[in-house]
Every structure is written in structure tokens, then in C-alpha cells.
XYZ file of C-alpha atoms in Angstrom:
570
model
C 105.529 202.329 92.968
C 104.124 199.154 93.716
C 100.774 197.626 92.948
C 97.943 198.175 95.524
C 97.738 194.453 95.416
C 101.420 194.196 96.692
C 100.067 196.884 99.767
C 97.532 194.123 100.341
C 99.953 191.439 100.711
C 102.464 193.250 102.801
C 103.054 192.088 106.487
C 102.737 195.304 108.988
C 103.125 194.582 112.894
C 101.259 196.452 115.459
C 104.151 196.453 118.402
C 102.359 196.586 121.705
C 104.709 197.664 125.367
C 103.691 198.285 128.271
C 105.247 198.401 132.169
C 103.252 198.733 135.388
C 105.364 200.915 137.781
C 106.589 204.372 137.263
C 110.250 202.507 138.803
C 110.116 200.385 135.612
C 109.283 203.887 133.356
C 112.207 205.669 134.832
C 114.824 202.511 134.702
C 113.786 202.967 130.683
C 112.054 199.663 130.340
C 109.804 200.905 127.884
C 113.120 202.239 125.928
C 114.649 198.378 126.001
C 111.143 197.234 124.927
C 110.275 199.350 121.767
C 113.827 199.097 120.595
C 114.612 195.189 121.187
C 110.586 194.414 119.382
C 111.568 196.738 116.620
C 114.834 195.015 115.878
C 113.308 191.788 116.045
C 110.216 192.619 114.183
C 113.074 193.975 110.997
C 115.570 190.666 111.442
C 113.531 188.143 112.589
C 110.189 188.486 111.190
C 111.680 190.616 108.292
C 109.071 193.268 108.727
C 109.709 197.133 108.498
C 106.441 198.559 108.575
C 105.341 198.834 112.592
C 103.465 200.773 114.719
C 104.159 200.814 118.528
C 101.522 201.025 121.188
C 102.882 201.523 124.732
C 100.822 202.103 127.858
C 103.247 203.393 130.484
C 102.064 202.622 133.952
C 99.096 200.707 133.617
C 98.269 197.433 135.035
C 97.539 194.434 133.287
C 94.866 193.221 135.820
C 92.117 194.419 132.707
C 92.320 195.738 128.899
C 90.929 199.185 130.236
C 94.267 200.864 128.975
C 94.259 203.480 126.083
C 97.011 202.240 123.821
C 95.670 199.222 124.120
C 92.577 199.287 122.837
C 93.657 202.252 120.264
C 95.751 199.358 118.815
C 92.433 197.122 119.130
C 90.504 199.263 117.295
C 93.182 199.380 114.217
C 93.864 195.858 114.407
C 90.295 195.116 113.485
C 90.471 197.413 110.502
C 92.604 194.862 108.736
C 95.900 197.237 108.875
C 98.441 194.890 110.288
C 99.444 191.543 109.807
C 101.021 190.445 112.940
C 100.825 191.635 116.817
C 104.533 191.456 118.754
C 104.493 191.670 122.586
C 107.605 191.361 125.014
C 105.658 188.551 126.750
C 102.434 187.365 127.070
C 101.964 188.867 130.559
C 102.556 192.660 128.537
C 99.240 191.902 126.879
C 97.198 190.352 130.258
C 97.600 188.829 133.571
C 93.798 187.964 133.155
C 94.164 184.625 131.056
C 90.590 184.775 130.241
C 91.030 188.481 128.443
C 93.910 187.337 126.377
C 92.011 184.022 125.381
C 89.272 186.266 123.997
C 92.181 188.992 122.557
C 93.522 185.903 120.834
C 90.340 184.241 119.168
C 89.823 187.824 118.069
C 93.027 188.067 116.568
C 92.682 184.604 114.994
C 89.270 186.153 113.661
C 90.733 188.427 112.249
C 93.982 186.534 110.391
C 96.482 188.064 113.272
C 99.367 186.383 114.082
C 99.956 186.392 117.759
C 104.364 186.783 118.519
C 105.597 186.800 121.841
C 109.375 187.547 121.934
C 110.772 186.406 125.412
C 108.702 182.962 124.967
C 109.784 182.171 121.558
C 106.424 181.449 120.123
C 104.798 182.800 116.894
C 101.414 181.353 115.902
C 101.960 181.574 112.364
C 103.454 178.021 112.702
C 102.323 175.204 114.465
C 104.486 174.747 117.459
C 103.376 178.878 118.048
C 99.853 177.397 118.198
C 99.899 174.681 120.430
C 101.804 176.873 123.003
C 98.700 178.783 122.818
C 96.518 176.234 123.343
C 98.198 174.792 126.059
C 97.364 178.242 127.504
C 93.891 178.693 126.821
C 93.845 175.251 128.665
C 94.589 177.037 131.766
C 92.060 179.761 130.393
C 89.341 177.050 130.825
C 90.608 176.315 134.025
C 90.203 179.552 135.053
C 86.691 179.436 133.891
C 85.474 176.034 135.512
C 86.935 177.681 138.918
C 85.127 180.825 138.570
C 81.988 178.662 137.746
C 82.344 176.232 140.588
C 82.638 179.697 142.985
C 79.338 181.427 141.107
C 77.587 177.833 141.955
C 78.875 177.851 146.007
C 77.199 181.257 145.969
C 73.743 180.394 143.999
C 73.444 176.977 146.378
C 73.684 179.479 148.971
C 71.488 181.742 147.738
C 69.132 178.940 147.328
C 69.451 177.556 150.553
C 68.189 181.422 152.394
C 65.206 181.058 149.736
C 66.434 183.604 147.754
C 65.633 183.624 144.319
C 68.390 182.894 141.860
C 66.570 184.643 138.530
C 65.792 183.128 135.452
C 62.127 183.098 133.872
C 59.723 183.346 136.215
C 56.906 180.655 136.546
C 53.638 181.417 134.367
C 51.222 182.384 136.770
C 53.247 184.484 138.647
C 54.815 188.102 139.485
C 57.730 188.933 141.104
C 58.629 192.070 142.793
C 62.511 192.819 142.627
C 62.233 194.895 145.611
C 60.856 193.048 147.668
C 62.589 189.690 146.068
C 59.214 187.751 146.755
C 56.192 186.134 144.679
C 52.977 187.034 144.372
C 50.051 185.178 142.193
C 49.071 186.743 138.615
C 45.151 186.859 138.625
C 44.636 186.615 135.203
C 47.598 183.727 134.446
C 46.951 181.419 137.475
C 43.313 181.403 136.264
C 44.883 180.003 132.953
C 46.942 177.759 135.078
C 43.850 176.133 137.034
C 41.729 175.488 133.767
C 45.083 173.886 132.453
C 45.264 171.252 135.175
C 41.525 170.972 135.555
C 41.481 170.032 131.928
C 44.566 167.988 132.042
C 42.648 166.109 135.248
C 38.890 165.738 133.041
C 40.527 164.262 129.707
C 44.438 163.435 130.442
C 45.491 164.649 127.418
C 47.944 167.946 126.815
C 47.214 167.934 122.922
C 43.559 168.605 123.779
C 44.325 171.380 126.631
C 46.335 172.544 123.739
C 43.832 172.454 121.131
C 41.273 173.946 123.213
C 43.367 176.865 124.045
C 44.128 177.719 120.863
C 41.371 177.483 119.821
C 39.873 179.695 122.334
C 42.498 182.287 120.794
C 44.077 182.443 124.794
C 47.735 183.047 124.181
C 51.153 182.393 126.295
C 52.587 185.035 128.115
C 55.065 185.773 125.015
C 51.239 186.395 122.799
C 52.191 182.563 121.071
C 50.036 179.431 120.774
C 50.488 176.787 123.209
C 52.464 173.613 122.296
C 52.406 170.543 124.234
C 56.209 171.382 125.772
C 54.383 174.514 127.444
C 51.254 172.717 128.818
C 53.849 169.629 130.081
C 56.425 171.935 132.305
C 53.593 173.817 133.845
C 51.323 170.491 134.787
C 54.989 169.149 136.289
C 56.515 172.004 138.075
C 56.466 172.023 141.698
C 56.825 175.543 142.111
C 52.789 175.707 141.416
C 52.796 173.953 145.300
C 54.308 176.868 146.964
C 57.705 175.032 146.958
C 60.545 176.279 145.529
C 63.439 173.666 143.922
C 66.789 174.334 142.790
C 69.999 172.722 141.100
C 67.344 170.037 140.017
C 69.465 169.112 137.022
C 72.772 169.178 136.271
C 74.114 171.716 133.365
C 77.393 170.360 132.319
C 75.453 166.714 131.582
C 72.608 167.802 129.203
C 70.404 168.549 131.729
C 70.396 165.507 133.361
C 68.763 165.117 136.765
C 70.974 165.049 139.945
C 70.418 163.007 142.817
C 68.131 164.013 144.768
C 70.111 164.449 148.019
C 71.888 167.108 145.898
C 68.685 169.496 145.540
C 67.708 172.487 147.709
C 64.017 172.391 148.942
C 62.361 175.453 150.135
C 58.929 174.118 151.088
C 56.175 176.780 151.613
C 58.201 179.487 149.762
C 55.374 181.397 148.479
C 51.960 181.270 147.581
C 51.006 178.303 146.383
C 48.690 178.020 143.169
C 47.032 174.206 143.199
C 47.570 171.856 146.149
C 50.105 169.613 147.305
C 47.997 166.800 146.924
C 46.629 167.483 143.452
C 50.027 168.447 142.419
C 50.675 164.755 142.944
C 47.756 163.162 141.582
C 48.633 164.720 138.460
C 52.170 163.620 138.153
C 50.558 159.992 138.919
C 48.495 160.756 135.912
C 51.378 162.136 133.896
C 53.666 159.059 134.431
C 51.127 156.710 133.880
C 50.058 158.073 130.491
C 54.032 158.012 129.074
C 54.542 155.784 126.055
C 55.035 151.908 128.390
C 54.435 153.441 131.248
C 57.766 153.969 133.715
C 59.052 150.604 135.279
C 58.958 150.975 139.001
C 62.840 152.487 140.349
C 63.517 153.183 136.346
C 64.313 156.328 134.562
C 61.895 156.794 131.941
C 64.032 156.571 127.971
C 61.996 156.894 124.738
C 63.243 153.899 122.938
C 60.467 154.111 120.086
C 61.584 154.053 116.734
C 59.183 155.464 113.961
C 60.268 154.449 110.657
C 58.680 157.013 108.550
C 59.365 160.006 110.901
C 61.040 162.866 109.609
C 60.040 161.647 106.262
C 56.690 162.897 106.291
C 54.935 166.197 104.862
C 51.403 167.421 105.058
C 50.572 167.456 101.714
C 47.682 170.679 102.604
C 50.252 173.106 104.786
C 53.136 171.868 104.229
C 53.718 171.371 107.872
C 56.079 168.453 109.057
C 54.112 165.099 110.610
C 54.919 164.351 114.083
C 54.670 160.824 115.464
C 53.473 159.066 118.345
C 52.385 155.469 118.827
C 48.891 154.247 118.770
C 47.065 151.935 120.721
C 48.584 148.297 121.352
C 46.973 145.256 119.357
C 45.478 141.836 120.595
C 48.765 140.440 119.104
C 51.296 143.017 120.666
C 51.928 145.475 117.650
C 52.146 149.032 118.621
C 52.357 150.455 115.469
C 53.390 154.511 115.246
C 50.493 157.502 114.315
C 51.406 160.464 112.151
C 49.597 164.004 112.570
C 50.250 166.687 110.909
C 51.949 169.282 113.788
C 49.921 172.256 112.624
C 46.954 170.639 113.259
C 47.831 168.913 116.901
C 48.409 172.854 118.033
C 45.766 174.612 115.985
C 42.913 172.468 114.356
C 41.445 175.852 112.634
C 45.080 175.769 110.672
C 45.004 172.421 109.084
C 42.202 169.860 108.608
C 44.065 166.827 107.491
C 44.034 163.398 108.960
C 46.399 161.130 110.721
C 48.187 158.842 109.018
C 49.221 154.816 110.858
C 52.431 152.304 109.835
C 49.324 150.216 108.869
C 48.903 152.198 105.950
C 52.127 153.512 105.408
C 54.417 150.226 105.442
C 52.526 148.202 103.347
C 52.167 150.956 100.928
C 56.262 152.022 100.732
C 58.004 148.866 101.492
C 55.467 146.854 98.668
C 55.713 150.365 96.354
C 60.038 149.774 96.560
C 59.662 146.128 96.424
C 58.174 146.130 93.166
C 59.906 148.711 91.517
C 62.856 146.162 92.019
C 60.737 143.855 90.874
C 60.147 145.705 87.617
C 64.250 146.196 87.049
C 63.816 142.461 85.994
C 61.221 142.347 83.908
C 61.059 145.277 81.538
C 61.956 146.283 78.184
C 62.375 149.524 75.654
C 58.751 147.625 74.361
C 57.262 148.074 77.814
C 54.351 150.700 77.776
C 53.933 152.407 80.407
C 50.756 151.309 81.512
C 52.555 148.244 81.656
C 54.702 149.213 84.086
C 51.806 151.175 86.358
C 50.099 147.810 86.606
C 53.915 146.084 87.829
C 54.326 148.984 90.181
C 50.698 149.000 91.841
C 50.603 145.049 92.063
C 49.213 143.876 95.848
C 46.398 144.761 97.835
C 48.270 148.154 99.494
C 47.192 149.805 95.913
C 43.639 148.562 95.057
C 42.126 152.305 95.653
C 44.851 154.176 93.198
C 43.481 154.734 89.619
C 46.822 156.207 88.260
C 50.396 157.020 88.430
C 51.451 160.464 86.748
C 52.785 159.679 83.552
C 56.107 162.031 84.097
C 57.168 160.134 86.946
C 56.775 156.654 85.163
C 58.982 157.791 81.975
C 61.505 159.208 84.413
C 61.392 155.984 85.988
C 60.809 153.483 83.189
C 64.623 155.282 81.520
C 66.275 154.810 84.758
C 65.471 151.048 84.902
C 66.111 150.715 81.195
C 69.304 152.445 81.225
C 70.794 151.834 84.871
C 73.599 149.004 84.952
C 72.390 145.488 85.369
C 74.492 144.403 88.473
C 71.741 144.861 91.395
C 73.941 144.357 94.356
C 74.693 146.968 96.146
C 78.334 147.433 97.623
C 79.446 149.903 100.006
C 82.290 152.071 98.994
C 85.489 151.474 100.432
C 86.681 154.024 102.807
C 88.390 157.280 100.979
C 92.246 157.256 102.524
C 91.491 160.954 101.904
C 89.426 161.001 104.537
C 91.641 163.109 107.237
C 92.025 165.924 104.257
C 90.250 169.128 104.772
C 86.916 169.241 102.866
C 86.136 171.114 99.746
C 84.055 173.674 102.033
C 86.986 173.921 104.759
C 88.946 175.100 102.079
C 86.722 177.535 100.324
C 85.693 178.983 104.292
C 89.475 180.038 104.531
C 90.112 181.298 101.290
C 86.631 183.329 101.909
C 87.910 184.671 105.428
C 91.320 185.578 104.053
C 89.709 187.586 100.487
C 87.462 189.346 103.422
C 90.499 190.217 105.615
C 91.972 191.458 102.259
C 89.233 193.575 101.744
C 88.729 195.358 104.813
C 92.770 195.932 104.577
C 92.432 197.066 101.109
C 89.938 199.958 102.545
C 92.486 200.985 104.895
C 94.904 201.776 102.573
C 92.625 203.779 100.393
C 91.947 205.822 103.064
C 94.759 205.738 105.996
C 97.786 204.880 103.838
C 100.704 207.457 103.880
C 101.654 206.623 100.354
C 98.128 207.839 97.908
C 96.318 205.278 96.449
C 94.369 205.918 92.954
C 90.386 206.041 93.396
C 90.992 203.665 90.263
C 93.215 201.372 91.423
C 91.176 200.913 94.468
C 87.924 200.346 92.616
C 89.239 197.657 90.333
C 91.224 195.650 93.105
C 87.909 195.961 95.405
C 85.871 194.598 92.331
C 88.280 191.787 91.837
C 88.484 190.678 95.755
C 84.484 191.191 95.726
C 84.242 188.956 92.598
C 86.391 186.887 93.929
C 84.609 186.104 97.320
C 80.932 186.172 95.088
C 82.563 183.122 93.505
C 83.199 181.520 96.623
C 80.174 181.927 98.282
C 78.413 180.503 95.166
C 80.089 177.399 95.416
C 79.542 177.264 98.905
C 75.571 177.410 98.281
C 76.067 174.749 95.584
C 77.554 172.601 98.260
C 75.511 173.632 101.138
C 72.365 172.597 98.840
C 73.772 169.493 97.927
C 74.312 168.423 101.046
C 71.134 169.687 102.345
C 69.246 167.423 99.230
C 71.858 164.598 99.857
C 70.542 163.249 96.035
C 72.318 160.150 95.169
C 72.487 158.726 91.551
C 69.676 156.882 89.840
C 72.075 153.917 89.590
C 72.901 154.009 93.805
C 69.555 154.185 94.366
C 68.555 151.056 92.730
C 71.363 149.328 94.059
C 70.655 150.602 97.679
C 66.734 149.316 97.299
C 67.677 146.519 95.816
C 70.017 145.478 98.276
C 68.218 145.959 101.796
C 65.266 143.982 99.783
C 66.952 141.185 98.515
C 68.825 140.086 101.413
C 66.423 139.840 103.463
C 63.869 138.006 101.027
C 61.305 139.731 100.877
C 61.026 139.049 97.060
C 60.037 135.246 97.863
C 56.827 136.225 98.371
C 54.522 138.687 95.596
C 53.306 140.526 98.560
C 55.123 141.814 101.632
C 53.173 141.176 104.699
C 54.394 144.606 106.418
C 52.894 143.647 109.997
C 54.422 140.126 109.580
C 58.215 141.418 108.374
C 58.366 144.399 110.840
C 57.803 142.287 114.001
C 60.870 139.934 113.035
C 63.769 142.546 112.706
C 65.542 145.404 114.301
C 63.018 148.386 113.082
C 66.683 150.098 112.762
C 67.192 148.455 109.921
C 63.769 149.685 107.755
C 64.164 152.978 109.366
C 67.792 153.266 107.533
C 67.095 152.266 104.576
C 63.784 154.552 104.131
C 66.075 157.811 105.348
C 68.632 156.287 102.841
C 66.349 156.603 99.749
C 63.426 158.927 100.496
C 63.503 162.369 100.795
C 59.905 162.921 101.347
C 56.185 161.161 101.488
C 53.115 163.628 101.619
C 50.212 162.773 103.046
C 46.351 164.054 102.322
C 43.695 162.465 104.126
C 45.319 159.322 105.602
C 46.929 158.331 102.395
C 50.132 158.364 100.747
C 49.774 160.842 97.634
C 53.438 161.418 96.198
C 56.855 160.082 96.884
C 60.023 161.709 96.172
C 63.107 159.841 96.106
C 66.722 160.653 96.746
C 67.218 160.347 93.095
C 64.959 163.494 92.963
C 62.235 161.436 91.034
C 58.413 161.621 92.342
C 55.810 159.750 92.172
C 52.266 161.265 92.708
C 49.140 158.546 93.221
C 45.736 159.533 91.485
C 43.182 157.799 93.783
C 39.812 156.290 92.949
């Protein structure tokens, strides 16, 4: 008898036939069929153990036939190994039903053989015959998009409303297909812009909705994003706009001449004319301002965004610029993004690159500057005084002490070559990763499980309640062991920690070529306005996991090298 893993193993085909016409039943096509796929299922793919599916005078226009999806329904049970057609036009005429049959199947660990072509995708010159046809599938599906889009611009065109979410504000009846203003919403929707009009600013229409406990329609709080698309759509005139932007480039904007207008296409909630005074309003308040015949792009780069945590919710900082100096320098604002929806969340303050730069860049600086000038007979008060050295640190009492030993045997014990190299590219690099691999192996234990069921409880020949519990326990322990590793990587890469010795090399490196150790103190202002803010911005994502902020100050650092650094203030 053989093992139940050996059942597990074994290749089974499903053998699907089918013929349209009852001409093509009675000349016994379904007869040459079944008995050619058999014999080539036994000699050429040297497997015995088939089941046939036929369908006898059904079309191939759909996959609404019987046999079909009977064999469907088995397939995804995990009972069979491989599925052998006559050709591909047996299984579908419809390319985009057999493109979906075969990422199924592929799902599933199915190999797809087609007799009369001569293709099995088990190997690779099977496969890329199938790709070339789900080329053709995609095809298929760009025409059938391009016709849906003739008949939505023409939809458009008769005012007719093509569906999607409707416009806050509004109701629309579906049998009579027209608009009609929501009482309680458009009120909403006049104290937005009338607010929006008295202080030009969506954080505090935001703010004082929220805090006025008025929700969106979906019962959430309002974010900026909300507030923006209802003070800029033009459906709030009465007008109605469509194929505005363009879904196959991001979203971007047409041209113009490209839109359909429907002016006065229902009720209108604000005016034409304050509609526009508003969008004047709304342009001129954008970071710069928009150039005159420009498309507005957001070219700011905040160095410490994406880096910063409120150090009271926990909440990520978002950033904006602040106002421009005499000299020029905008430097960037951080706010904590609970508190720019909700103040009644989260009461801490914002946070400027006037603070922060000074404070990090100097911070780094003189950590490096510490690598060459300590010793196992440096205390560590020592070393707090070498680390908070400059004017950025005159209101921090202390350092906690477990981040300065962690520190302190990192500098002690890390090599002494400071320059920082990068590695040379891995000629590995085209080799499937560790978690490609383990994502296969995982797929094919699961398709071995599910198959494993089906022989306990479909299989002609009895399998032991034994034998199946101690082959499911090894597959399970097998895929638990898997899917461990997987977390370990998925962490790691999530942490992205680097070793104590790259990170002083990395720091070390970014500050010393560009010589900011000539001086004892960085002048942050100074050194920013000279370079590419690229360059800082890299190197702080490079080393810093997080900064968290209390107050408008910096009150812990944590490295890639998973060491932090809390400040005791004054």
C-alpha cells in the first residue's frame, strides 16, 4: 500500500471535452476526444489516474456548462494535478473567461495542457504561450473599455448621470435620474465655504467642525481632503463635469477640450460667482502660489517628515511649511495630525526645522565627534557633556543613562575605520529572494493540504484516521515554520535595523565629506541653504527610525541601530 504521503505527491488529471453541435455528438467527436486525451494523458504525461468531464452540446460562448464547472468545483479541492483539454477553444471562446480559469488554476498549482497546440505550462515555453494569450486577453479588455467609455461620454453628453458617489449636499432620485438639494447637508456645505471665505483656512473649518461634533455623511470627522474637494467642485454651481481626468494616467487632468459640460444641470447650491472667488482664494493660498499658465507640483522637501511621532498620542506629525523669512528661508512646520483634525484629541505643539535641525544634525555631529575622543576611562557624564556640546542643547539637564552605556560600548568597541563605503552590488541580485522562496514552498504545503483532505475523505482506496492526522500535523508544522520565518523577515524589513558599526560609518560619512566638523557648531540655517535638501533628507531616513516630539521639543531619538536616546529637560 503506499504511504498517504506518496497519494499526496501523485499527479491526477482532470480531462475536460466538450463539442458544440449535436452533428459533432453523432460523428463521435466526443468518442475521438476522451480516448486520444486519455492515451496521451498515460504516454505522454505518464499519468493513469483521470477523470473526464465532457459537456456534449454546449457552447463555449460562457462557463455556464455543468461538467464544467463540476470539474471547477473539484479542481479547487486540491484533487488533481493537471487539467488536459483538446484545445484551448474546448475550454472558452471568451479569452477573458479562460484568462481568469487560468490564474485560478495557477492559484491553485494546476498545470494547464492543451493537446492539439502542444503546450503544457509546467515548463516554460507552455507558459509564455499562455502569456502571449492573455496578451490578447488584455486586448480584449482595453476594447471593451474604450466601448463602455463611447457609451458613458454619451451618456454624459444627454446629462445623464454616469453614477459614482454622489456630491455631499445632495440626493438623487434613481427614478427620476435627477438631483435635488439635501436640507440638512447643503446647510453644512454653506457654513463650509462661508468659513473657508472669513478665515481661508481648511484646517480651521476642520477643527471647528469637529469640534462642533458635526460629522461626514459616512458619521467620520472631517479631514482637510474632505473640506478641499467640496470648496473645489463645480458641481456645487449647478454644473455638471465629466471625464475631467484621465484614469489610465493617475488621475491626471485632460485637456480641457476633452471634458463634457452640462451647465445648469441641476440645482445649484452657492453661486457661480462665489464658486470662483473661492478657487481664486484656494490657488492663491497653495504653498508658492501657481505660476501663471503652470500646473501646480509640490516640490517641497521636509527633511524630518515621516520621521516624526507625537510623543502624547502617538499620532504621526504632518508637515507643512511656515512663513517665509526676511532672508528667503522657508523652513517646514510639524503638527501632530490628531490634533490638526481634532484639537480635543491631542494638545501638543508644533514643532519648526529651526528647532529640529540644529538639534539632530549637531546631536549626530557630535556623536562622531565623540568616536575620536573617548576611552574605556571615559565616564559617562563625560560623554553627556561631548554629546550636548553647542547652543541647540543649553535647556537639556540629562541624557538617560541606558542609552549612553549602549552608546559609549558601541563607540568603544565599533572598528576604527570611519569611512563609510557602499557595498558593491550582489551578482546575486536577479536570484529569487529568501521570501519568494518561502511564498512558494508555503503555497505548495497549502495545496498539499487541501489535497491531503481529499483523500481522507473522497479517495477510493481508505485512508487511516491515523495516517491522516500525523501527515496533516506534519504539513501544518511544516507551513507554521514557514510563516514564522516569513514574520521574522517581514519585521526585519519593516525595522530595516542596520548594525551599530554601519551606522557609524553611514553618519560619519555624510558628515565628514561635507565638513561640517570644521566648525564646533553646525550653523543648521547656514548649511541647509547651500545643498540639495535631498541629500540631509537621505541620510536622516538612512539612520533614524523615529524622533518624538512633546511640546515643541525633541524628547527621544531612536536610531536604526535600535538605540534611543531620551532628553531630560530643564
Amino acid at each position: 500500500m503506499s504511504s498517504i504521503s506518496d497519494k499526496i505527491n501523485a499527479k491526477k488529471a482532470a480531462i475536460y471535452i466538450r463539442v458544440s453541435t449535436r452533428y459533432q455528438i453523432d460523428k463521435d467527436s466526443l468518442l475521438v476526444q476522451r480516448r486520444e486525451l486519455s492515451l496521451y494523458a498515460e504516454m505522454m504525461l505518464g499519468i493513469s489516474d483521470y477523470v473526464i468531464f465532457e459537456d456534449p452540446g454546449y457552447s463555449a460562448k460562457n462557463t455556464d456548462r455543468p461538467d464544467y464547472q463540476r470539474m471547477m468545483d473539484r479542481l479547487r479541492t486540491g484533487e488533481f494535478t493537471h487539467l488536459l483539454v483538446w484545445k484551448i477553444d474546448r475550454i472558452s471562446r471568451n479569452l477573458l473567461d479562460f484568462a481568469s480559469m487560468y490564474n485560478e488554476l495557477k492559484d491553485l498549482g494546476v498545470a494547464f495542457v492543451s493537446k492539439n497546440e502542444q503546450f503544457d505550462t509546467s515548463n516554460a515555453v507552455g507558459e509564455a504561450m499562455l502569456k502571449i494569450i492573455l496578451v490578447f486577453a488584455e486586448l480584449e479588455r482595453q476594447m471593451t473599455s474604450e466601448r463602455v467609455t463611447a457609451v458613458m461620454l454619451s451618456r454624459a453628453n444627454s446629462g445623464k448621470w454616469n453614477g459614482g458617489r454622489v456630491p455631499y449636499g445632495y440626493d438623487y432620485d434613481k427614478q427620476t435620474k435627477t438631483f435635488s438639494l439635501n436640507a440638512k447637508e447643503n446647510e453644512i456645505v454653506n457654513l463650509i465655504y462661508n468659513k473657508y471665505e472669513q478665515y481661508q483656512s481648511i484646517i480651521h473649518i476642520c477643527r471647528y467642525l469637529n469640534d462642533k461634533g458635526i460629522r461626514t455623511r459616512a458619521d467620520r470627522e472631517w479631514t482637510t481632503t474632505v473640506v478641499h474637494k467640496i470648496l473645489s467642485n463645480v458641481f456645487y454651481t449647478g454644473d455638471y463635469i465629466y471625464n475631467v481626468r484621465n484614469s489610465n494616467k493617475k488621475g491626471k487632468k485632460r485637456d480641457e477640450a476633452e471634458w463634457v459640460k452640462i451647465e445648469n444641470h441641476h440645482v445649484p447650491s452657492i453661486s457661480r460667482e462665489r464658486f470662483d472667488r473661492i478657487q481664486f482664494i484656494l490657488k492663491r493660498n497653495k504653498r508658492g502660489g501657481v505660476p501663471k499658465g503652470e500646473i501646480y507640483v509640490r516640490k517641497n522637501i521636509h527633511l524630518f517628515q515621516g520621521l516624526l511621532r507625537c510623543a502624547l498620542c502617538g499620532s504621526n506629525m504632518s508637515a507643512t511649511l511656515d512663513r517665509r523669512r526676511a532672508n528667503g528661508w522657508r523652513p517646514s512646520i510639524y503638527a501632530c495630525s490628531t490634533r490638526l483634525h481634532n484639537t480635543s484629541l491631542c494638545k501638543n505643539k508644533y514643532v519648526s526645522d529651526v528647532t529640529l535641525g540644529p538639534f539632530v544634525i549637531n546631536y549626530i555631529a557630535n556623536i562622531i565627534r565623540a568616536k575620536g575622543n573617548i576611552s574605556k576611562s571615559t565616564s559617562l557624564d563625560v560623554l553627556e557633556r561631548k554629546l550636548l556640546r553647542g547652543d541647540a542643547f543649553q535647556s537639556i539637564a540629562h541624557i538617560e543613562q541606558s542609552g549612553l552605556e549602549e552608546l559609549r560600548d558601541i563607540l568603544l568597541n565599533e572598528a576604527s575605520d570611519m569611512e563609510y563605503k557602499p557595498p558593491l552590488t550582489d551578482s546575486t541580485l536577479n536570484m529569487p529572494s529568501e521570501r519568494e522562496i518561502l511564498e512558494d514552498h508555503r503555497r505548495k504545503k497549502e495545496i498539499a493540504l487541501t489535497r491531503l483532505k481529499t483523500i481522507y475523505l473522497y479517495s477510493e482506496e481508505e485512508t487511516s484516521e491515523k495516517d491522516f492526522i500525523i501527515e496533516r500535523e506534519k504539513i501544518v508544522h511544516e507551513i507554521t515554520e514557514i510563516e514564522a520565518r516569513l514574520a521574522e523577515l517581514q519585521k526585519k524589513e519593516y525595522d530595516d535595523p542596520i548594525s551599530n558599526e554601519v551606522f557609524i560609518q553611514k553618519a560619519s560619512y555624510f558628515i565628514m565629506v561635507r565638513n561640517l566638523l570644521d566648525d564646533r557648531y553646525i550653523d543648521y540655517e547656514k548649511y541647509i541653504r547651500k545643498i540639495d535638501p535631498i541629500i540631509p533628507r537621505n541620510f536622516l531616513t538612512t539612520i533614524i527610525q523615529k524622533i518624538e516630539i512633546d511640546g515643541g521639543r525633541v524628547v527621544s531619538i531612536t536610531f536604526k541601530n535600535n538605540i534611543t536616546h531620551r532628553f531630560i529637560y530643564h
